[in-house]
mmCIF file with all atom_site columns, C-alpha atoms in Angstrom:
data_model
loop_
_atom_site.group_PDB
_atom_site.id
_atom_site.type_symbol
_atom_site.label_atom_id
_atom_site.label_alt_id
_atom_site.label_comp_id
_atom_site.label_asym_id
_atom_site.label_entity_id
_atom_site.label_seq_id
_atom_site.pdbx_PDB_ins_code
_atom_site.Cartn_x
_atom_site.Cartn_y
_atom_site.Cartn_z
_atom_site.occupancy
_atom_site.B_iso_or_equiv
_atom_site.pdbx_formal_charge
_atom_site.auth_seq_id
_atom_site.auth_comp_id
_atom_site.auth_asym_id
_atom_site.auth_atom_id
_atom_site.pdbx_PDB_model_num
ATOM 1   C CA . MET A 1 1   ? -85.342 -117.568 -34.327 1.00 46.00 ? 1   MET A CA 1
ATOM 2   C CA . GLN A 1 2   ? -81.843 -116.398 -35.234 1.00 48.00 ? 2   GLN A CA 1
ATOM 3   C CA . ILE A 1 3   ? -81.583 -114.299 -32.044 1.00 50.00 ? 3   ILE A CA 1
ATOM 4   C CA . LYS A 1 4   ? -82.468 -117.275 -29.819 1.00 49.00 ? 4   LYS A CA 1
ATOM 5   C CA . ASP A 1 5   ? -79.744 -119.399 -31.446 1.00 50.00 ? 5   ASP A CA 1
ATOM 6   C CA . GLN A 1 6   ? -77.177 -116.635 -30.967 1.00 50.00 ? 6   GLN A CA 1
ATOM 7   C CA . ASN A 1 7   ? -78.102 -116.294 -27.285 1.00 51.00 ? 7   ASN A CA 1
ATOM 8   C CA . ALA A 1 8   ? -77.877 -120.063 -26.791 1.00 51.00 ? 8   ALA A CA 1
ATOM 9   C CA . ASP A 1 9   ? -74.457 -120.047 -28.451 1.00 50.00 ? 9   ASP A CA 1
ATOM 10  C CA . PHE A 1 10  ? -73.364 -117.199 -26.176 1.00 49.00 ? 10  PHE A CA 1
ATOM 11  C CA . GLU A 1 11  ? -74.532 -119.107 -23.092 1.00 51.00 ? 11  GLU A CA 1
ATOM 12  C CA . THR A 1 12  ? -72.622 -122.200 -24.221 1.00 52.00 ? 12  THR A CA 1
ATOM 13  C CA . ARG A 1 13  ? -69.500 -120.152 -24.935 1.00 51.00 ? 13  ARG A CA 1
ATOM 14  C CA . SER A 1 14  ? -69.720 -118.338 -21.583 1.00 51.00 ? 14  SER A CA 1
ATOM 15  C CA . LEU A 1 15  ? -69.212 -121.698 -19.887 1.00 52.00 ? 15  LEU A CA 1
ATOM 16  C CA . ASP A 1 16  ? -66.374 -122.597 -22.255 1.00 54.00 ? 16  ASP A CA 1
ATOM 17  C CA . THR A 1 17  ? -63.272 -120.428 -21.877 1.00 51.00 ? 17  THR A CA 1
ATOM 18  C CA . VAL A 1 18  ? -64.619 -116.978 -21.132 1.00 53.00 ? 18  VAL A CA 1
ATOM 19  C CA . CYS A 1 19  ? -64.152 -115.756 -17.576 1.00 55.00 ? 19  CYS A CA 1
ATOM 20  C CA . ILE A 1 20  ? -67.504 -116.109 -15.830 1.00 56.00 ? 20  ILE A CA 1
ATOM 21  C CA . ASN A 1 21  ? -66.385 -114.483 -12.578 1.00 55.00 ? 21  ASN A CA 1
ATOM 22  C CA . GLU A 1 22  ? -65.341 -111.243 -14.238 1.00 60.00 ? 22  GLU A CA 1
ATOM 23  C CA . SER A 1 23  ? -66.143 -108.265 -12.040 1.00 64.00 ? 23  SER A CA 1
ATOM 24  C CA . GLN A 1 24  ? -68.295 -105.454 -13.324 1.00 70.00 ? 24  GLN A CA 1
ATOM 25  C CA . LEU A 1 25  ? -66.640 -102.997 -10.923 1.00 71.00 ? 25  LEU A CA 1
ATOM 26  C CA . GLU A 1 26  ? -64.599 -100.087 -12.241 1.00 79.00 ? 26  GLU A CA 1
ATOM 27  C CA . HIS A 1 27  ? -61.547 -98.754  -10.434 1.00 79.00 ? 27  HIS A CA 1
ATOM 28  C CA . LYS A 1 28  ? -59.020 -95.937  -10.700 1.00 85.00 ? 28  LYS A CA 1
ATOM 29  C CA . TRP A 1 29  ? -55.810 -96.626  -12.637 1.00 82.00 ? 29  TRP A CA 1
ATOM 30  C CA . TYR A 1 30  ? -53.698 -97.063  -9.500  1.00 87.00 ? 30  TYR A CA 1
ATOM 31  C CA . HIS A 1 31  ? -55.991 -99.814  -8.221  1.00 84.00 ? 31  HIS A CA 1
ATOM 32  C CA . ASN A 1 32  ? -54.015 -102.367 -10.272 1.00 86.00 ? 32  ASN A CA 1
ATOM 33  C CA . LEU A 1 33  ? -50.621 -101.413 -8.819  1.00 93.00 ? 33  LEU A CA 1
ATOM 34  C CA . LYS A 1 34  ? -51.094 -104.038 -6.115  1.00 91.00 ? 34  LYS A CA 1
ATOM 35  C CA . TYR A 1 35  ? -51.199 -106.676 -8.847  1.00 89.00 ? 35  TYR A CA 1
ATOM 36  C CA . LEU A 1 36  ? -47.947 -105.347 -10.275 1.00 92.00 ? 36  LEU A CA 1
ATOM 37  C CA . VAL A 1 37  ? -46.292 -105.677 -6.864  1.00 94.00 ? 37  VAL A CA 1
ATOM 38  C CA . ILE A 1 38  ? -47.699 -109.172 -6.302  1.00 93.00 ? 38  ILE A CA 1
ATOM 39  C CA . GLY A 1 39  ? -46.595 -110.169 -9.817  1.00 89.00 ? 39  GLY A CA 1
ATOM 40  C CA . MET A 1 40  ? -43.080 -108.931 -9.135  1.00 91.00 ? 40  MET A CA 1
ATOM 41  C CA . LEU A 1 41  ? -42.962 -110.882 -5.866  1.00 94.00 ? 41  LEU A CA 1
ATOM 42  C CA . PHE A 1 42  ? -44.295 -113.945 -7.688  1.00 89.00 ? 42  PHE A CA 1
ATOM 43  C CA . GLY A 1 43  ? -41.514 -113.525 -10.267 1.00 88.00 ? 43  GLY A CA 1
ATOM 44  C CA . ILE A 1 44  ? -38.899 -113.401 -7.496  1.00 92.00 ? 44  ILE A CA 1
ATOM 45  C CA . VAL A 1 45  ? -40.309 -116.631 -6.065  1.00 91.00 ? 45  VAL A CA 1
ATOM 46  C CA . PHE A 1 46  ? -40.097 -118.204 -9.543  1.00 88.00 ? 46  PHE A CA 1
ATOM 47  C CA . ILE A 1 47  ? -36.446 -117.138 -9.807  1.00 91.00 ? 47  ILE A CA 1
ATOM 48  C CA . LYS A 1 48  ? -35.483 -118.334 -6.323  1.00 93.00 ? 48  LYS A CA 1
ATOM 49  C CA . ALA A 1 49  ? -37.314 -121.655 -6.792  1.00 91.00 ? 49  ALA A CA 1
ATOM 50  C CA . GLU A 1 50  ? -35.445 -122.132 -10.104 1.00 92.00 ? 50  GLU A CA 1
ATOM 51  C CA . ILE A 1 51  ? -38.649 -122.848 -12.007 1.00 89.00 ? 51  ILE A CA 1
ATOM 52  C CA . ILE A 1 52  ? -37.652 -120.412 -14.721 1.00 89.00 ? 52  ILE A CA 1
ATOM 53  C CA . SER A 1 53  ? -34.422 -122.290 -15.313 1.00 90.00 ? 53  SER A CA 1
ATOM 54  C CA . TRP A 1 54  ? -34.231 -123.797 -18.775 1.00 86.00 ? 54  TRP A CA 1
ATOM 55  C CA . TYR A 1 55  ? -32.093 -126.588 -17.304 1.00 90.00 ? 55  TYR A CA 1
ATOM 56  C CA . ARG A 1 56  ? -34.705 -127.441 -14.646 1.00 92.00 ? 56  ARG A CA 1
ATOM 57  C CA . ILE A 1 57  ? -37.410 -127.565 -17.315 1.00 89.00 ? 57  ILE A CA 1
ATOM 58  C CA . GLN A 1 58  ? -35.268 -129.834 -19.499 1.00 89.00 ? 58  GLN A CA 1
ATOM 59  C CA . GLU A 1 59  ? -34.631 -132.094 -16.484 1.00 92.00 ? 59  GLU A CA 1
ATOM 60  C CA . MET A 1 60  ? -38.385 -132.369 -16.035 1.00 91.00 ? 60  MET A CA 1
ATOM 61  C CA . PHE A 1 61  ? -39.069 -133.321 -19.651 1.00 90.00 ? 61  PHE A CA 1
ATOM 62  C CA . ARG A 1 62  ? -36.237 -135.871 -19.551 1.00 92.00 ? 62  ARG A CA 1
ATOM 63  C CA . PHE A 1 63  ? -37.503 -137.325 -16.240 1.00 94.00 ? 63  PHE A CA 1
ATOM 64  C CA . GLN A 1 64  ? -34.112 -136.610 -14.642 1.00 95.00 ? 64  GLN A CA 1
ATOM 65  C CA . SER A 1 65  ? -35.318 -134.633 -11.609 1.00 93.00 ? 65  SER A CA 1
ATOM 66  C CA . PHE A 1 66  ? -38.330 -134.428 -9.315  1.00 95.00 ? 66  PHE A CA 1
ATOM 67  C CA . HIS A 1 67  ? -37.910 -130.659 -8.734  1.00 94.00 ? 67  HIS A CA 1
ATOM 68  C CA . MET A 1 68  ? -40.441 -129.360 -11.267 1.00 93.00 ? 68  MET A CA 1
ATOM 69  C CA . TYR A 1 69  ? -42.903 -132.190 -10.611 1.00 95.00 ? 69  TYR A CA 1
ATOM 70  C CA . GLY A 1 70  ? -42.773 -131.265 -6.921  1.00 95.00 ? 70  GLY A CA 1
ATOM 71  C CA . VAL A 1 71  ? -43.480 -127.602 -7.678  1.00 93.00 ? 71  VAL A CA 1
ATOM 72  C CA . ILE A 1 72  ? -46.334 -128.394 -10.078 1.00 93.00 ? 72  ILE A CA 1
ATOM 73  C CA . GLY A 1 73  ? -47.743 -131.079 -7.778  1.00 96.00 ? 73  GLY A CA 1
ATOM 74  C CA . SER A 1 74  ? -47.758 -128.763 -4.767  1.00 95.00 ? 74  SER A CA 1
ATOM 75  C CA . ALA A 1 75  ? -49.523 -126.094 -6.859  1.00 94.00 ? 75  ALA A CA 1
ATOM 76  C CA . VAL A 1 76  ? -52.177 -128.630 -7.870  1.00 97.00 ? 76  VAL A CA 1
ATOM 77  C CA . ILE A 1 77  ? -52.685 -129.646 -4.223  1.00 98.00 ? 77  ILE A CA 1
ATOM 78  C CA . VAL A 1 78  ? -53.006 -125.991 -3.143  1.00 97.00 ? 78  VAL A CA 1
ATOM 79  C CA . GLY A 1 79  ? -55.525 -125.453 -5.963  1.00 96.00 ? 79  GLY A CA 1
ATOM 80  C CA . ILE A 1 80  ? -57.595 -128.476 -4.970  1.00 97.00 ? 80  ILE A CA 1
ATOM 81  C CA . ILE A 1 81  ? -57.690 -127.402 -1.335  1.00 98.00 ? 81  ILE A CA 1
ATOM 82  C CA . SER A 1 82  ? -58.552 -123.814 -2.310  1.00 96.00 ? 82  SER A CA 1
ATOM 83  C CA . VAL A 1 83  ? -61.465 -124.839 -4.546  1.00 96.00 ? 83  VAL A CA 1
ATOM 84  C CA . PHE A 1 84  ? -62.724 -127.219 -1.862  1.00 97.00 ? 84  PHE A CA 1
ATOM 85  C CA . LEU A 1 85  ? -62.657 -124.448 0.761   1.00 97.00 ? 85  LEU A CA 1
ATOM 86  C CA . ILE A 1 86  ? -64.293 -121.905 -1.564  1.00 96.00 ? 86  ILE A CA 1
ATOM 87  C CA . LYS A 1 87  ? -67.137 -124.333 -2.273  1.00 95.00 ? 87  LYS A CA 1
ATOM 88  C CA . LYS A 1 88  ? -67.512 -125.571 1.309   1.00 95.00 ? 88  LYS A CA 1
ATOM 89  C CA . PHE A 1 89  ? -67.622 -122.132 2.957   1.00 96.00 ? 89  PHE A CA 1
ATOM 90  C CA . ASN A 1 90  ? -69.223 -120.286 0.005   1.00 93.00 ? 90  ASN A CA 1
ATOM 91  C CA . ILE A 1 91  ? -66.347 -117.797 -0.001  1.00 92.00 ? 91  ILE A CA 1
ATOM 92  C CA . LYS A 1 92  ? -66.917 -114.622 -2.013  1.00 90.00 ? 92  LYS A CA 1
ATOM 93  C CA . THR A 1 93  ? -64.499 -112.249 -3.713  1.00 85.00 ? 93  THR A CA 1
ATOM 94  C CA . ILE A 1 94  ? -63.097 -109.331 -1.743  1.00 80.00 ? 94  ILE A CA 1
ATOM 95  C CA . TYR A 1 95  ? -65.939 -107.264 -3.229  1.00 79.00 ? 95  TYR A CA 1
ATOM 96  C CA . GLY A 1 96  ? -68.619 -109.702 -2.075  1.00 84.00 ? 96  GLY A CA 1
ATOM 97  C CA . GLU A 1 97  ? -69.270 -111.280 -5.466  1.00 84.00 ? 97  GLU A CA 1
ATOM 98  C CA . LYS A 1 98  ? -70.175 -114.983 -5.601  1.00 88.00 ? 98  LYS A CA 1
ATOM 99  C CA . ILE A 1 99  ? -67.531 -117.292 -7.036  1.00 89.00 ? 99  ILE A CA 1
ATOM 100 C CA . GLU A 1 100 ? -69.098 -119.800 -9.427  1.00 87.00 ? 100 GLU A CA 1
ATOM 101 C CA . PHE A 1 101 ? -67.664 -123.083 -10.650 1.00 88.00 ? 101 PHE A CA 1
ATOM 102 C CA . HIS A 1 102 ? -69.184 -124.831 -13.664 1.00 85.00 ? 102 HIS A CA 1
ATOM 103 C CA . ASP A 1 103 ? -68.570 -128.395 -14.740 1.00 86.00 ? 103 ASP A CA 1
ATOM 104 C CA . LYS A 1 104 ? -66.536 -128.730 -17.906 1.00 83.00 ? 104 LYS A CA 1
ATOM 105 C CA . THR A 1 105 ? -66.899 -131.508 -20.426 1.00 85.00 ? 105 THR A CA 1
ATOM 106 C CA . PHE A 1 106 ? -63.802 -133.246 -21.734 1.00 87.00 ? 106 PHE A CA 1
ATOM 107 C CA . ASN A 1 107 ? -63.080 -133.056 -25.462 1.00 83.00 ? 107 ASN A CA 1
ATOM 108 C CA . LYS A 1 108 ? -60.273 -134.076 -27.793 1.00 85.00 ? 108 LYS A CA 1
ATOM 109 C CA . GLY A 1 109 ? -59.251 -130.453 -28.375 1.00 83.00 ? 109 GLY A CA 1
ATOM 110 C CA . GLN A 1 110 ? -57.801 -130.430 -24.860 1.00 87.00 ? 110 GLN A CA 1
ATOM 111 C CA . ILE A 1 111 ? -55.441 -133.241 -25.818 1.00 91.00 ? 111 ILE A CA 1
ATOM 112 C CA . TYR A 1 112 ? -54.252 -131.401 -28.930 1.00 88.00 ? 112 TYR A CA 1
ATOM 113 C CA . GLY A 1 113 ? -53.876 -128.144 -27.016 1.00 85.00 ? 113 GLY A CA 1
ATOM 114 C CA . GLY A 1 114 ? -51.955 -129.867 -24.223 1.00 90.00 ? 114 GLY A CA 1
ATOM 115 C CA . LEU A 1 115 ? -49.596 -131.508 -26.700 1.00 93.00 ? 115 LEU A CA 1
ATOM 116 C CA . ILE A 1 116 ? -48.938 -128.226 -28.502 1.00 89.00 ? 116 ILE A CA 1
ATOM 117 C CA . PHE A 1 117 ? -48.440 -126.410 -25.183 1.00 88.00 ? 117 PHE A CA 1
ATOM 118 C CA . GLY A 1 118 ? -46.088 -129.106 -23.855 1.00 89.00 ? 118 GLY A CA 1
ATOM 119 C CA . LEU A 1 119 ? -44.090 -129.187 -27.071 1.00 91.00 ? 119 LEU A CA 1
ATOM 120 C CA . GLY A 1 120 ? -43.657 -125.424 -26.999 1.00 88.00 ? 120 GLY A CA 1
ATOM 121 C CA . TRP A 1 121 ? -42.718 -125.570 -23.317 1.00 87.00 ? 121 TRP A CA 1
ATOM 122 C CA . ALA A 1 122 ? -40.112 -128.286 -23.958 1.00 87.00 ? 122 ALA A CA 1
ATOM 123 C CA . ILE A 1 123 ? -38.577 -126.500 -26.937 1.00 88.00 ? 123 ILE A CA 1
ATOM 124 C CA . THR A 1 124 ? -38.443 -122.992 -25.473 1.00 88.00 ? 124 THR A CA 1
ATOM 125 C CA . GLY A 1 125 ? -38.038 -123.810 -21.785 1.00 85.00 ? 125 GLY A CA 1
ATOM 126 C CA . ALA A 1 126 ? -40.821 -121.388 -20.934 1.00 86.00 ? 126 ALA A CA 1
ATOM 127 C CA . CYS A 1 127 ? -44.499 -121.388 -20.138 1.00 82.00 ? 127 CYS A CA 1
ATOM 128 C CA . PRO A 1 128 ? -46.583 -118.223 -19.770 1.00 81.00 ? 128 PRO A CA 1
ATOM 129 C CA . GLY A 1 129 ? -46.031 -117.670 -16.028 1.00 78.00 ? 129 GLY A CA 1
ATOM 130 C CA . PRO A 1 130 ? -42.233 -117.841 -15.828 1.00 84.00 ? 130 PRO A CA 1
ATOM 131 C CA . LEU A 1 131 ? -41.839 -116.260 -19.255 1.00 88.00 ? 131 LEU A CA 1
ATOM 132 C CA . PHE A 1 132 ? -42.035 -112.744 -17.840 1.00 87.00 ? 132 PHE A CA 1
ATOM 133 C CA . ALA A 1 133 ? -39.642 -113.607 -15.009 1.00 88.00 ? 133 ALA A CA 1
ATOM 134 C CA . GLN A 1 134 ? -37.172 -114.951 -17.564 1.00 90.00 ? 134 GLN A CA 1
ATOM 135 C CA . ILE A 1 135 ? -37.350 -111.702 -19.518 1.00 90.00 ? 135 ILE A CA 1
ATOM 136 C CA . GLY A 1 136 ? -36.987 -109.790 -16.239 1.00 87.00 ? 136 GLY A CA 1
ATOM 137 C CA . THR A 1 137 ? -33.757 -111.641 -15.426 1.00 89.00 ? 137 THR A CA 1
ATOM 138 C CA . GLY A 1 138 ? -32.232 -110.430 -18.674 1.00 91.00 ? 138 GLY A CA 1
ATOM 139 C CA . ALA A 1 139 ? -32.957 -113.413 -20.917 1.00 90.00 ? 139 ALA A CA 1
ATOM 140 C CA . THR A 1 140 ? -34.164 -111.043 -23.618 1.00 91.00 ? 140 THR A CA 1
ATOM 141 C CA . VAL A 1 141 ? -34.248 -113.847 -26.193 1.00 92.00 ? 141 VAL A CA 1
ATOM 142 C CA . MET A 1 142 ? -37.465 -114.882 -24.429 1.00 92.00 ? 142 MET A CA 1
ATOM 143 C CA . THR A 1 143 ? -39.185 -111.881 -25.998 1.00 94.00 ? 143 THR A CA 1
ATOM 144 C CA . VAL A 1 144 ? -39.290 -114.032 -29.140 1.00 94.00 ? 144 VAL A CA 1
ATOM 145 C CA . THR A 1 145 ? -41.160 -116.704 -27.162 1.00 92.00 ? 145 THR A CA 1
ATOM 146 C CA . LEU A 1 146 ? -43.472 -114.028 -25.749 1.00 93.00 ? 146 LEU A CA 1
ATOM 147 C CA . PHE A 1 147 ? -44.179 -112.711 -29.237 1.00 95.00 ? 147 PHE A CA 1
ATOM 148 C CA . PHE A 1 148 ? -45.092 -116.168 -30.533 1.00 92.00 ? 148 PHE A CA 1
ATOM 149 C CA . ALA A 1 149 ? -47.181 -116.905 -27.433 1.00 90.00 ? 149 ALA A CA 1
ATOM 150 C CA . ILE A 1 150 ? -49.193 -113.787 -28.281 1.00 92.00 ? 150 ILE A CA 1
ATOM 151 C CA . VAL A 1 151 ? -49.393 -114.862 -31.938 1.00 94.00 ? 151 VAL A CA 1
ATOM 152 C CA . GLY A 1 152 ? -50.559 -118.328 -30.870 1.00 89.00 ? 152 GLY A CA 1
ATOM 153 C CA . THR A 1 153 ? -53.245 -116.794 -28.679 1.00 89.00 ? 153 THR A CA 1
ATOM 154 C CA . TRP A 1 154 ? -54.401 -114.623 -31.567 1.00 93.00 ? 154 TRP A CA 1
ATOM 155 C CA . VAL A 1 155 ? -54.462 -117.607 -33.952 1.00 92.00 ? 155 VAL A CA 1
ATOM 156 C CA . TYR A 1 156 ? -56.533 -119.591 -31.443 1.00 88.00 ? 156 TYR A CA 1
ATOM 157 C CA . GLY A 1 157 ? -58.970 -116.690 -31.089 1.00 89.00 ? 157 GLY A CA 1
ATOM 158 C CA . TYR A 1 158 ? -59.235 -116.352 -34.853 1.00 92.00 ? 158 TYR A CA 1
ATOM 159 C CA . PHE A 1 159 ? -59.942 -120.064 -35.453 1.00 90.00 ? 159 PHE A CA 1
ATOM 160 C CA . ARG A 1 160 ? -61.798 -120.705 -32.170 1.00 87.00 ? 160 ARG A CA 1
ATOM 161 C CA . ASP A 1 161 ? -65.199 -121.240 -33.797 1.00 86.00 ? 161 ASP A CA 1
ATOM 162 C CA . LYS A 1 162 ? -63.750 -123.829 -36.183 1.00 86.00 ? 162 LYS A CA 1
ATOM 163 C CA . LEU A 1 163 ? -61.918 -125.834 -33.503 1.00 77.00 ? 163 LEU A CA 1
ATOM 164 C CA . PRO A 1 164 ? -63.363 -128.777 -31.565 1.00 68.00 ? 164 PRO A CA 1
ATOM 165 C CA . HIS A 1 165 ? -64.924 -127.612 -28.296 1.00 66.00 ? 165 HIS A CA 1
#
């Protein structure tokens, strides 16, 4: 009976926050270099669009500028269109694997997590994406933010089973 309960828990958790589209393919070490190049280009776009600017982020949280809301809003629209197209045309990964979407249930932990994330973003002027671009531009003080982002991720992983999901 214990084994069945563990499997049921695993199935529930697999639909929670664990990546369900993770590929089982193995590649050579240089296979990931393309992601490094794309990440560097993405960082350049972040810099040129000024979305790593602490001042732009502060303007957003003070409702003084539309700039960041426009960037985030356009990303949401691109995401919505992408998911719609993936579902409509049953698009697969570049390796032919099916992309699956599962419905998520809303819970109060998402509110707490969003508040903590937003507070950290407002205080530090960084969220995980632009954080690396900020460090890359020479804002080495952001390594402190990176360190605590990693610590926060570890703390979440440690207490995950005790948190509301």
